Coordinates of C-alpha atoms in Angstrom, one line a residue:
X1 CA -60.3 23.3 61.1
X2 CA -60.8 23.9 64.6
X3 CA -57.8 26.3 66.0
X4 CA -56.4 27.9 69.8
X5 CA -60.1 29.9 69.5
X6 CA -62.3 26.9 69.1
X7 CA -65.3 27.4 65.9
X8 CA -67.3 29.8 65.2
X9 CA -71.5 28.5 65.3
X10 CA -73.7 30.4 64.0
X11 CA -78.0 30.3 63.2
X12 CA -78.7 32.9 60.1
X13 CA -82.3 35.0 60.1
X14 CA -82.6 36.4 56.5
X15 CA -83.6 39.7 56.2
X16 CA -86.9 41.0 58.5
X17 CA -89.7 42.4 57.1
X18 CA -89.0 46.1 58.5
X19 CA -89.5 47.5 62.0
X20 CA -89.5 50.8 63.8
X21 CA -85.9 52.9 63.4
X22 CA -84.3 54.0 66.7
X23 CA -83.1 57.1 65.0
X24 CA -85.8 59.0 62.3
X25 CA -88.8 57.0 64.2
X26 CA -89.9 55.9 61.1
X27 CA -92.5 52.8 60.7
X28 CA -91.4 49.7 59.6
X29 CA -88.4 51.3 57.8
X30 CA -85.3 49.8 59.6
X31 CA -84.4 46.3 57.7
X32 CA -80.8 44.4 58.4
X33 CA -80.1 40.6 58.6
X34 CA -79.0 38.9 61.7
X35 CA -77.2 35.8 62.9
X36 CA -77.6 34.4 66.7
X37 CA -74.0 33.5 68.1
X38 CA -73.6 30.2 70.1
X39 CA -69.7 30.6 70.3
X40 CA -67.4 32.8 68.4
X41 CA -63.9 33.3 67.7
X42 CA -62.3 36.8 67.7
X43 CA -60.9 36.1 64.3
X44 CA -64.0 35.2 63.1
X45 CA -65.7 38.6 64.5
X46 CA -63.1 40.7 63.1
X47 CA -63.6 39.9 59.6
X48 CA -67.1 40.3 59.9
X49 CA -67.1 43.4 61.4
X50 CA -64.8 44.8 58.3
X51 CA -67.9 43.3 56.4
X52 CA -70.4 46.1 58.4
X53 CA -71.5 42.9 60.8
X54 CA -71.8 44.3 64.8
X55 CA -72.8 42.6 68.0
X56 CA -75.6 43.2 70.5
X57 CA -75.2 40.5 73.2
X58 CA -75.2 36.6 71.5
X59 CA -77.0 38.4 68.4
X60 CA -74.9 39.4 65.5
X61 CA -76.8 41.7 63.3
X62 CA -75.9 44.1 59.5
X63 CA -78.0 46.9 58.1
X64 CA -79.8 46.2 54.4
X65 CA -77.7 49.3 53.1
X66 CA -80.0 49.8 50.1
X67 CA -83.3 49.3 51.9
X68 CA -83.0 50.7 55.5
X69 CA -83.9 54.4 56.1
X70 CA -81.1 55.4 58.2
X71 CA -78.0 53.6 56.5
X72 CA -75.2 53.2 59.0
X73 CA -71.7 52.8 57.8
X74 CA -68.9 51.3 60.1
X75 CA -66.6 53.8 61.2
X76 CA -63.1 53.5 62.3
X77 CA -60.6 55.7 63.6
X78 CA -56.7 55.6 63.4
X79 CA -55.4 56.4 67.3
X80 CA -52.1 56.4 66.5
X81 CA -52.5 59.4 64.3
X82 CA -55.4 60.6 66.2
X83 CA -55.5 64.6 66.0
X84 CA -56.8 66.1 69.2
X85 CA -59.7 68.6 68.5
X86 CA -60.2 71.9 70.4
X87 CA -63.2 70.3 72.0
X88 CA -61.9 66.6 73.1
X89 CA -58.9 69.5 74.8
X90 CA -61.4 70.8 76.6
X91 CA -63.0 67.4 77.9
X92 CA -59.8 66.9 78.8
X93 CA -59.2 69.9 80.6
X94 CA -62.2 70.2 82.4
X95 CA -61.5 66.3 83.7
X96 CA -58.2 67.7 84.9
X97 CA -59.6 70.5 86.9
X98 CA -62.1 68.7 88.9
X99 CA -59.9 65.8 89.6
X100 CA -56.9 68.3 90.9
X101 CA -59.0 71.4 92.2
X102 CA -62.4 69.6 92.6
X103 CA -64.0 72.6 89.8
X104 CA -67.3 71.4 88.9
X105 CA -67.5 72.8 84.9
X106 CA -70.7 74.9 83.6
X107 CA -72.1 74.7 80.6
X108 CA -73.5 71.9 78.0
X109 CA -72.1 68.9 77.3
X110 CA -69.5 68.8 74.6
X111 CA -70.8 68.7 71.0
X112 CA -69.0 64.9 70.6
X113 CA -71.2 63.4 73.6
X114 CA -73.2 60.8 72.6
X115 CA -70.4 58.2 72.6
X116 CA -71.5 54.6 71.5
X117 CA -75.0 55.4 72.4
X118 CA -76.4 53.7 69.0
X119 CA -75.6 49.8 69.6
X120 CA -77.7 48.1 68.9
X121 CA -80.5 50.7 68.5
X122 CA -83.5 49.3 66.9
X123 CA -81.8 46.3 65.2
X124 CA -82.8 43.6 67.8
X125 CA -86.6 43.0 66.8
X126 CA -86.2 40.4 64.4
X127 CA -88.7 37.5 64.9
X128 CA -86.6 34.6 65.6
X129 CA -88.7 31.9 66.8
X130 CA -86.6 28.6 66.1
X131 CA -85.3 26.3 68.8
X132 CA -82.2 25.0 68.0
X133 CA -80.1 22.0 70.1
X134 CA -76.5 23.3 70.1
X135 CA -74.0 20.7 72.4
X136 CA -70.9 23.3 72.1
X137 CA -69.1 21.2 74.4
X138 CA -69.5 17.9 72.2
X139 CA -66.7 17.0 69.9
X140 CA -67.6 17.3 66.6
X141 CA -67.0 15.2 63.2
X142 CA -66.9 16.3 59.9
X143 CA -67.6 14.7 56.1
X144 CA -65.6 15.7 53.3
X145 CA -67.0 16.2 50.2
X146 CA -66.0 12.5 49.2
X147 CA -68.4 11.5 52.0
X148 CA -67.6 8.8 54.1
X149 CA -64.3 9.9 55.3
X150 CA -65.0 11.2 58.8
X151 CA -62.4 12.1 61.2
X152 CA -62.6 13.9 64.5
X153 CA -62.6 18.0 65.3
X154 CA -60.9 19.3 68.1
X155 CA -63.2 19.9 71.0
X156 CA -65.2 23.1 70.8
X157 CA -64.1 25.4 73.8
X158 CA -66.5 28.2 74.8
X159 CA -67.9 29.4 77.8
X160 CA -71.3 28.7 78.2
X161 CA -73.5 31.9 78.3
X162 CA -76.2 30.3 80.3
X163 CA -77.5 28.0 82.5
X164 CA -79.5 26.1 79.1
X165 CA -76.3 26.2 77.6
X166 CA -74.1 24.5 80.2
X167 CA -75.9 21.8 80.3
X168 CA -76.3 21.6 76.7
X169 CA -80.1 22.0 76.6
X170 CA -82.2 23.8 73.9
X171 CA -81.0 27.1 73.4
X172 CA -84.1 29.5 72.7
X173 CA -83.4 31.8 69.3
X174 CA -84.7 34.7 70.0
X175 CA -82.8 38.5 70.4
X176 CA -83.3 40.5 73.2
X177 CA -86.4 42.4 72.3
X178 CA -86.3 44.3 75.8
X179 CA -82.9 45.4 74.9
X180 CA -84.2 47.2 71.5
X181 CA -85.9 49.9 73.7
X182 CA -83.5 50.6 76.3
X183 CA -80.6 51.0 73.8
X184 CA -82.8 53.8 71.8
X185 CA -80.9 56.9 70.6
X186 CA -80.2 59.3 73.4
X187 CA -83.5 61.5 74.4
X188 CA -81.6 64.3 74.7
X189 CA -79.9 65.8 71.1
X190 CA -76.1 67.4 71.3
X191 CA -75.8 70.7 69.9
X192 CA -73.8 70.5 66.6
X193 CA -70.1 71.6 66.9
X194 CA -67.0 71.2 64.9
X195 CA -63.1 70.6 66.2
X196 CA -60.3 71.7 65.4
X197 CA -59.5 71.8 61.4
X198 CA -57.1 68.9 60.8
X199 CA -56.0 71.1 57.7
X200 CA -54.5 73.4 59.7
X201 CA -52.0 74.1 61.8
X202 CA -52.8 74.3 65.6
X203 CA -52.5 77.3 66.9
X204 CA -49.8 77.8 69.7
X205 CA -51.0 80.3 72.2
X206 CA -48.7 81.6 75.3
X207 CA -51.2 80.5 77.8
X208 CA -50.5 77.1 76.0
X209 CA -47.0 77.1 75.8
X210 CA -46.9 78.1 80.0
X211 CA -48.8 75.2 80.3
X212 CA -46.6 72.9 78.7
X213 CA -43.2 74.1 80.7
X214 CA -45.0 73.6 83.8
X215 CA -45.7 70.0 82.6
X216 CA -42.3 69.4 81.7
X217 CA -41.3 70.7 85.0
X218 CA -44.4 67.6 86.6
X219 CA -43.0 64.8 84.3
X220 CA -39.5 65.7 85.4
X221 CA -40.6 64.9 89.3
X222 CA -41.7 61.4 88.3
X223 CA -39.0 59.3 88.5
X224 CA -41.1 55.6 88.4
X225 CA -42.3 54.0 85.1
X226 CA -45.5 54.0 84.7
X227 CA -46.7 49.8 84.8
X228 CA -49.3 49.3 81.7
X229 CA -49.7 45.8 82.1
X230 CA -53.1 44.4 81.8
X231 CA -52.6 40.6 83.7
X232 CA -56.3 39.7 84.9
X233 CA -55.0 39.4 88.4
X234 CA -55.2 43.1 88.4
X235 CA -57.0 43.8 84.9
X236 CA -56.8 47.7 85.8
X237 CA -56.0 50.6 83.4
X238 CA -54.1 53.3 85.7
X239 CA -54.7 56.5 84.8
X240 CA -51.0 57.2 84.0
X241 CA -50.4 56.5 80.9
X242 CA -47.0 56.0 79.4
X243 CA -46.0 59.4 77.6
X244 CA -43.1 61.6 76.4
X245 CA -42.1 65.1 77.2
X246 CA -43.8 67.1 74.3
X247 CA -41.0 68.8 72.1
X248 CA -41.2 72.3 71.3
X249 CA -44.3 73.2 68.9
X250 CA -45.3 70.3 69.2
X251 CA -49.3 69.8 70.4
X252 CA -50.1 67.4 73.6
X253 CA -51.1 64.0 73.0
X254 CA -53.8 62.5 74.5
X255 CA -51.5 60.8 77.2
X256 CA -50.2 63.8 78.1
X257 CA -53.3 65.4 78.8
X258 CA -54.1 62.6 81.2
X259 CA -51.5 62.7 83.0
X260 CA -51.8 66.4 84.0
X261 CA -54.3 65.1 86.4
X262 CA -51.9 62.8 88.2
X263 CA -51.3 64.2 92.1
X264 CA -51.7 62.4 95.1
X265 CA -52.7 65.3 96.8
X266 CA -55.1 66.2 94.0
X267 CA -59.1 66.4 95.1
X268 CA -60.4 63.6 93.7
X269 CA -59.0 59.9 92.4
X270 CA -59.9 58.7 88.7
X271 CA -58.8 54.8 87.9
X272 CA -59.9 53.0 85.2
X273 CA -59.9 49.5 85.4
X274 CA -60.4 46.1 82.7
X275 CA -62.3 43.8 83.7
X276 CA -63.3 40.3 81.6
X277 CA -67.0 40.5 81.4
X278 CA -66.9 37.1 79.4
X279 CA -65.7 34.5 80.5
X280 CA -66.9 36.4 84.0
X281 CA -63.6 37.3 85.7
X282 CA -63.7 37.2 89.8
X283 CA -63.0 41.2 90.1
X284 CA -66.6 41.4 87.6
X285 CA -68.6 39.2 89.6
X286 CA -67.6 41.4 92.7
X287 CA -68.7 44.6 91.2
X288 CA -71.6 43.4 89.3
X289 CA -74.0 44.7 91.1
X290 CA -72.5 47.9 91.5
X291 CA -72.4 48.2 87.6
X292 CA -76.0 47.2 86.8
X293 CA -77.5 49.8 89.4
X294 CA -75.7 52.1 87.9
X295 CA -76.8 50.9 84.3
X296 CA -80.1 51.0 86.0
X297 CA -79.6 54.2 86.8
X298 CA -78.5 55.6 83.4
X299 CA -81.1 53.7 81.1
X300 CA -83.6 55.7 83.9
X301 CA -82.6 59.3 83.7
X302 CA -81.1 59.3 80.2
X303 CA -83.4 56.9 78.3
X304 CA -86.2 57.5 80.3
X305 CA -87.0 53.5 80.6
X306 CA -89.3 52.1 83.3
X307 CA -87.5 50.1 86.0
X308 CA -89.2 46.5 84.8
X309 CA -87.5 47.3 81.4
X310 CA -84.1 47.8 82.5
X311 CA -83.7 44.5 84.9
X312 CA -80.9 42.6 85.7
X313 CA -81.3 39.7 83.1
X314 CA -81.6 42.1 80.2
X315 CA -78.4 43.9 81.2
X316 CA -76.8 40.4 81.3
X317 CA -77.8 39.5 77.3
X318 CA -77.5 43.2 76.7
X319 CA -74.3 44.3 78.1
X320 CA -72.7 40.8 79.6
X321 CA -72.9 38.2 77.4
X322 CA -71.4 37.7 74.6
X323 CA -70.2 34.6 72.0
X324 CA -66.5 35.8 72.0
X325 CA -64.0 32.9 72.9
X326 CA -61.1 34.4 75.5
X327 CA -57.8 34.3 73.7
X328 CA -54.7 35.1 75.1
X329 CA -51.5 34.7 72.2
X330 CA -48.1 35.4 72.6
X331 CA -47.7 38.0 70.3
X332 CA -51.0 39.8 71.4
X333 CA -52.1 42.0 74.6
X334 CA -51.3 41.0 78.0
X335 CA -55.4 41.3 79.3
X336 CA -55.6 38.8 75.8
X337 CA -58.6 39.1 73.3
X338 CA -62.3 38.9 73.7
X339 CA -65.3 41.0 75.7
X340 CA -64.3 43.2 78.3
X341 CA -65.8 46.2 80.9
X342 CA -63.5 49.1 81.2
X343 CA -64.9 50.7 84.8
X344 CA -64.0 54.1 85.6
X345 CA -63.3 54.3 89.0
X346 CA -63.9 57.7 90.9
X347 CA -63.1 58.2 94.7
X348 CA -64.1 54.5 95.3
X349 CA -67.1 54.4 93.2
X350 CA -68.1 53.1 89.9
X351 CA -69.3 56.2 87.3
X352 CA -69.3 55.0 84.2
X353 CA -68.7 51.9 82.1
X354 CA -67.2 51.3 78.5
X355 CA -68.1 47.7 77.6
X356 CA -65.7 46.9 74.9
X357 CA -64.4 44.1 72.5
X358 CA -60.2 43.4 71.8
X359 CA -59.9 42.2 68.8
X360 CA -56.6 40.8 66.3
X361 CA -57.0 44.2 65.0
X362 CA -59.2 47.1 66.9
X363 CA -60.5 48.0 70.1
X364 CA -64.3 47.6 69.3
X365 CA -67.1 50.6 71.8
X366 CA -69.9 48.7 72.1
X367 CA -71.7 50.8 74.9
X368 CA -70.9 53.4 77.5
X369 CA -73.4 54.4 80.3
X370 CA -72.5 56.8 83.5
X371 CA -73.7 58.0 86.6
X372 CA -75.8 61.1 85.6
X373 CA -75.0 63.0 88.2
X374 CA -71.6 63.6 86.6
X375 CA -72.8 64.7 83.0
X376 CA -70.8 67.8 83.4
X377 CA -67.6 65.6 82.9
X378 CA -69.1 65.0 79.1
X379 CA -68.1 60.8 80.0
X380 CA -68.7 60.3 76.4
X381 CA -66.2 62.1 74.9
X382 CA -64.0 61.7 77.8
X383 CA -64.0 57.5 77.8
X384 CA -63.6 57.7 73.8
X385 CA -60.7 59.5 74.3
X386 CA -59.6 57.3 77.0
X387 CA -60.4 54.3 75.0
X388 CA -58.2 55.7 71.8
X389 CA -55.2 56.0 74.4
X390 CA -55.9 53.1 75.7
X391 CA -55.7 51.2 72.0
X392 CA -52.3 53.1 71.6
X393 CA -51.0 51.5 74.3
X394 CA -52.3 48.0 73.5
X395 CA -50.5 48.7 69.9
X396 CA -47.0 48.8 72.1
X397 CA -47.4 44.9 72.0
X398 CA -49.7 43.6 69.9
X399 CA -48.6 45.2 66.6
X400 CA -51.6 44.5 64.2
X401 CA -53.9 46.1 67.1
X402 CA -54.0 49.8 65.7
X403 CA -57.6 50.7 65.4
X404 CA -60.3 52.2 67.4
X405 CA -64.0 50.7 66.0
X406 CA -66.9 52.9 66.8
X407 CA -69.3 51.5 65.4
X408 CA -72.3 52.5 63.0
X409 CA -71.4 56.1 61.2
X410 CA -74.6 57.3 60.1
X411 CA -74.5 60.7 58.2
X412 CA -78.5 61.1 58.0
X413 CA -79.5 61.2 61.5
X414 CA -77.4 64.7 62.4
X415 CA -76.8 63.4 66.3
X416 CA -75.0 60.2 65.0
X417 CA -72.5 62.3 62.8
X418 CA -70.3 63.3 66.0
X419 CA -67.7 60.3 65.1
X420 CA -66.8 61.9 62.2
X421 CA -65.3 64.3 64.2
X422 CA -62.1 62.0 65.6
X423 CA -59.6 62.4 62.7
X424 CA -58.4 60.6 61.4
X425 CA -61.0 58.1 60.7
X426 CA -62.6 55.9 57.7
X427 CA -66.0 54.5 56.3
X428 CA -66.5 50.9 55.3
X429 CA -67.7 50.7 51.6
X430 CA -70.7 48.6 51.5
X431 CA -70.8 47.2 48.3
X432 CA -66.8 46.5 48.4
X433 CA -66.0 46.3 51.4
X434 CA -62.8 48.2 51.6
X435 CA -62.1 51.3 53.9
X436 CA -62.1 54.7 52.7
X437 CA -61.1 58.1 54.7
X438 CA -64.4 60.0 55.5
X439 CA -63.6 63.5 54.1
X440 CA -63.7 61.4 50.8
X441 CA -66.8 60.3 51.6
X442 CA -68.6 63.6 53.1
X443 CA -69.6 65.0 49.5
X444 CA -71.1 61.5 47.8
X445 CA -73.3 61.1 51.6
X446 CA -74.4 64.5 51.4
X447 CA -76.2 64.1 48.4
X448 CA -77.6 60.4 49.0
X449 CA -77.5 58.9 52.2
X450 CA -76.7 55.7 50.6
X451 CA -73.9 55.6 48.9
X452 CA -71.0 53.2 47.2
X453 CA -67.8 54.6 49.0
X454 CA -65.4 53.2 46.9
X455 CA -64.2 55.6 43.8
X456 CA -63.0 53.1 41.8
X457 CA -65.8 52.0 39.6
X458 CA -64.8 48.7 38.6
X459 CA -63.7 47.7 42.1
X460 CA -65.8 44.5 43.3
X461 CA -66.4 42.4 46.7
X462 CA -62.9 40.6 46.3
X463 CA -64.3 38.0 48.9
X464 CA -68.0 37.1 47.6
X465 CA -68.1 33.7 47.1
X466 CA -70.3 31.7 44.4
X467 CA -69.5 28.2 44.9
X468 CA -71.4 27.1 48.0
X469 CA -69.5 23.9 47.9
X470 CA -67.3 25.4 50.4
X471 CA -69.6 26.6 52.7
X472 CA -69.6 24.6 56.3
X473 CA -72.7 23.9 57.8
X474 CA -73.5 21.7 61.5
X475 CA -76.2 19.2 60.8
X476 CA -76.8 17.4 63.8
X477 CA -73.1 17.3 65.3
X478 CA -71.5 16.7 62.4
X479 CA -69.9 19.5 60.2
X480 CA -69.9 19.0 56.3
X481 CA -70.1 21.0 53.2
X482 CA -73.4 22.4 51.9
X483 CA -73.6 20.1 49.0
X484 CA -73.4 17.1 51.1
X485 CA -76.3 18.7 53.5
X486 CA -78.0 18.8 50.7
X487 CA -78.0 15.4 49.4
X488 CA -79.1 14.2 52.9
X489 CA -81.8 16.5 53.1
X490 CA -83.3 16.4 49.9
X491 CA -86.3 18.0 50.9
X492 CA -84.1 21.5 51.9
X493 CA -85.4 24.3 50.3
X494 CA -82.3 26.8 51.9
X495 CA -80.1 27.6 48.9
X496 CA -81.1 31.0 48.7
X497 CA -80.8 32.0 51.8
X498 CA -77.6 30.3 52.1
X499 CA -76.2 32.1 49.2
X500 CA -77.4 35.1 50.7
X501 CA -75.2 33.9 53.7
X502 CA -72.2 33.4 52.4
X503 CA -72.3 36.6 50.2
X504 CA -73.5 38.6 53.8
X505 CA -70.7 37.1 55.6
X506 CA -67.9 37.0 52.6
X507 CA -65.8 33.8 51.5
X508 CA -63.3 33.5 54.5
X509 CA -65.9 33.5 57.3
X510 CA -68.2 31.2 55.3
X511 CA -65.2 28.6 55.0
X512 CA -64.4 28.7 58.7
X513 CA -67.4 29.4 60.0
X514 CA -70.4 26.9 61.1
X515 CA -73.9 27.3 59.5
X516 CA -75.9 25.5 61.7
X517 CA -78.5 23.6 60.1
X518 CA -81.7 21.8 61.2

C-alpha cells in the first residue's frame, strides 16, 4: 500500500454547526467539512482537490455546497491556452516600465487584483477538540479482512511539522483559529472590469505591431539560452522565461511580455525565486524572517489585523506548514512536487510572496501577500500571470502538469468573480465531480448560486463508494479495513460519519488513504 510518497493520515470533523462567512458577513451561515492532515501524499491531495477539497496549513477543509451561503466552486485555468486580456497586458506593461524606466504607474489597481486572497477565508473555525497520538515515523501493520494475516508497511516518511510531532507526542486537533481572521476577504473591494473578449479577434494596432519589431530586434541580441531549471541548490525562477519570436499577427504570450523587461542596464532588478517551504529548504530558513515581516506587514495595512494576531507561529501553520510529502520523480519537475514559496525578488528585497503547491497535475495559489508600498504594480494580477507562465514551463517536463488551480470560484460574492476572467478556465461540478468550462456555467449560477454544473442529467459521482469494506482506517498503529475496526470496537457508533467520509473524499482516496480512528 505504502508507495515513493509514504500514506496519507488523516482525522475527519463532520460537518460544523455554521459560523461567520468571510465574504457576505453573514451569521452562522458558512458550513464545510474538514479533515486535519498528519502526512499527505501529493497524489493523495490532487484527487481531493478535483473533489472541491483545499488546504489551509495541516487542515484540509470542503464547503457543504447545498447549505453554505456563499458556495465556492473550484476553479481551474488551462495556461497553455491561456488568452491574455487587455488588462493582465497592461499589468504587464506597467511591470515592464518601472523595471526598465523606473515609471511609477497612476491609477487603481487592475480590476483582476485580489489574487488568492480567499484561502482559507472563514473555513478554519471548526471546533476540533480531540487529541489524537499519531507516531508517523513508526512502521505500521495492517489486517486483512481475513484477520489474522498481518504483514509489515513500509515506513511512513514525512517531515515532521512540529516540535510534538518529531518526537511523536500528542498532536493537538485543532485548526488555526487565528488564521480564520487574518485570511478575511480583502478590506478594500476591486472595481468590476472585463478583459479582452475571448470571442474575438484581438485587435492589432500599429503602436502594437512597432512594439513587436522592436522585440524581435531585443530577442535577436540574446544569443544565451535562457536556464529554467529549478534544482533546490538554486530553487530560483529567473525572470527570462524561455519564449519564441512572435510570428506575424500573432498576439504576445505571456513569456514574451516578461521578457520585454530584461536589461542589465534597466532601473530596477525583478527575480523570482522557488523556495521549498516544506520540508524547510536552507535558502527558506535564511529568508524567513524577511518573509514573515513582510507578511506582517501586509496582513497590517491590507487586512487591517492587530500585530498579536499576525505573529510568527500563526504564519508558520498558516502559510509554512503543510502535510505535503516532497516528491521528486523522474518523469516530473526538476524543483519535484510538494509546498513551495515563490519570492519575488526586487533590487535585493523580498516584495511579495506566492505560497504555492506542485502537484502530479496543477500548480495549486494558495496565498499571495506584498509589500504595500508597491500596490501600484497590481502584485496580484502580476504573480497570477507569472505563476500561469511559470506552470507552462513546468509542463515542458512533466507532461501531465498542465493546469493552474486557483482556488475557490465563487460567483455570489462580486469581488471573488475576478478568476473567471483568465480564459480559458473551468468549474468543478459538485454533485459529479467532473470539470466544466465556465461560460457554460455563467447562465445556470446567475440564477441560483448553487448549482449542479454538469448538463447531463443522468451523469452521477463515478467514484462514490457504498461498500465501506474498503475503507482504511489506523487504529492504534495498525491499518485495517472498517469492518474489522468495527468488530473490535463493538461499541463504535462512526458508520455514518464514515460513510459520509468516504462519499466526501470519493472511492480512490478512501482506499489509499488512512482514517485514523480512536
Amino acid at each position: 500500500m505504502a508507495d515513493e510518497g509514504g500514506v496519507t493520515i488523516l482525522e475527519y470533523f463532520s460537518e460544523d454547526e455554521g459560523y461567520k462567512c468571510g465574504y457576505c458577513k453573514g451569521s452562522a451561515s458558512s458550513h464545510s467539512n474538514g479533515m486535519w492532515a498528519h502526512a499527505m501524499t501529493v497524489k493523495d491531495y490532487q484527487d481531493l482537490i478535483d473533489r472541491g477539497w483545499r488546504r489551509s496549513g495541516l487542515y484540509v477543509y470542503k464547503p457543504t455546497m447545498k447549505r453554505t451561503c456563499c458556495p465556492q466552486y473550484t476553479i481551474r485555468c488551462h495556461p497553455l491556452d491561456y488568452k491574455l486580456s487587455k488588462s493582465g497586458k497592461k499589468v504587464l506593461k506597467k511591470m515592464t516600465k518601472f523595471l526598465s524606466k523606473g515609471e511609477i504607474p497612476k491609477g487603481d489597481a487592475e480590476p483582476m487584483d485580489s489574487h488568492c486572497e480567499d484561502a482559507g477565508s472563514g473555513d478554519l473555525s471548526v471546533p476540533c477538540t480531540s487529541e489524537v497520538t499519531v507516531n508517523i515515523e513508526t512502521p505500521l501493520k495492517t489486517v486483512s479482512l481475513e484477520e489474522g494475516k498481518q504483514e509489515s508497511l513500509d515506513k511512513v516518511e514525512t517531515e515532521p511539522q512540529s516540535d510534538a510531532a518529531r518526537k511523536g507526542e500528542l498532536c493537538q486537533i485543532h485548526p488555526p483559529t487565528e488564521a480564520k481572521d487574518s485570511i478575511s476577504s480583502p478590506k478594500t473591494v476591486p472595481k468590476p472590469g472585463q478583459g479582452a473578449d475571448p470571442s474575438k479577434p484581438p485587435c492589432r494596432k500599429a503602436k502594437e505591431v512597432r512594439r513587436e519589431r522592436k522585440l524581435q530586434k531585443l530577442l535577436q541580441q540574446h544569443t544565451e539560452a535562457v536556464d529554467m531549471s529549478q534544482q533546490e541548490t538554486s530553487c530560483a525562477q529567473p525572470l527570462a522565461l524561455q519564449h519564441q519570436i512572435p510570428q506575424a499577427n500573432q498576439p504576445k504570450s505571456i513569456d514574451e511580455f516578461i521578457s520585454e523587461s530584461l536589461s542589465t542596464i534597466a532601473a530596477h532588478q525583478l527575480e523570482v525565486r522557488l523556495v521549498r517551504s516544506s520540508p524547510p529548504g536552507s535558502q527558506f530558513k535564511d529568508t524567513f524572517q524577511e518573509s514573515y515581516l513582510l507578511y506582517k506587514k501586509y496582513q497590517m495595512v491590507i487586512h487591517k489585523d492587530p500585530p498579536e494576531k499576525a505573529t510568527e507561529s500563526q504564519f508558520t501553520r498558516f502559510l509554512c506548514q503543510s502535510p505535503l510529502k516532497a516528491e521528486k520523480l523522474p518523469d516530473g519537475p526538476d524543483s519535484g512536487y510538494g509546498s513551495f514559496h515563490q519570492q519575488y525578488w526586487l533590487d535585493g528585497k523580498i516584495i511579495a510572496v506566492g505560497v504555492i503547491d506542485i502537484l502530479p497535475s496543477c500548480v495549486s495559489s494558495v496565498y499571495l501577500y506584498y509589500d504595500p508600498d508597491y500596490s501600484f504594480l497590481s502584485l496580484g494580477v502580476y504573480s497570477a500571470l507569472r505563476e500561469i507562465a511559470f506552470t507552462t514551463q513546468l509542463q515542458k517536463t512533466a507532461t501531465n502538469l498542465r493546469y493552474y488551480y486557483m482556488g475557490f470560484y465563487i460567483h455570489s460574492c462580486p469581488k471573488m468573480k475576478y478568476k473567471g476572467q483568465y480564459h480559458p478556465s473551468d468549474l468543478l461540478c459538485p454533485e459529479t465531480y467532473v470539470w466544466v468550462p465556465i461560460v457554460k456555467c455563467v447562465a445556470k449560477l446567475d440564477q441560483s448560486k448553487y448549482s449542479r454544473l454538469n448538463e447531463d442529467p443522468n451523469a452521477d459521482d463515478e467514484k462514490r463508494l457504498d461498500d465501506l469494506s474498503s475503507v482504511l482506517v489506523l487504529y492504534k498503529g495498525t491499518v485495517m479495513p472498517y469492518t474489522i475496526y468495527r468488530r473490535k470496537q463493538k461499541k463504535a457508533n462512526d458508520e455514518a460519519v464514515v460513510r459520509q467520509y468516504a462519499n466526501l473524499v470519493g472511492r480512490t482516496c478512501a482506499e489509499r488513504m488512512l482514517l485514523y480512528r480512536s
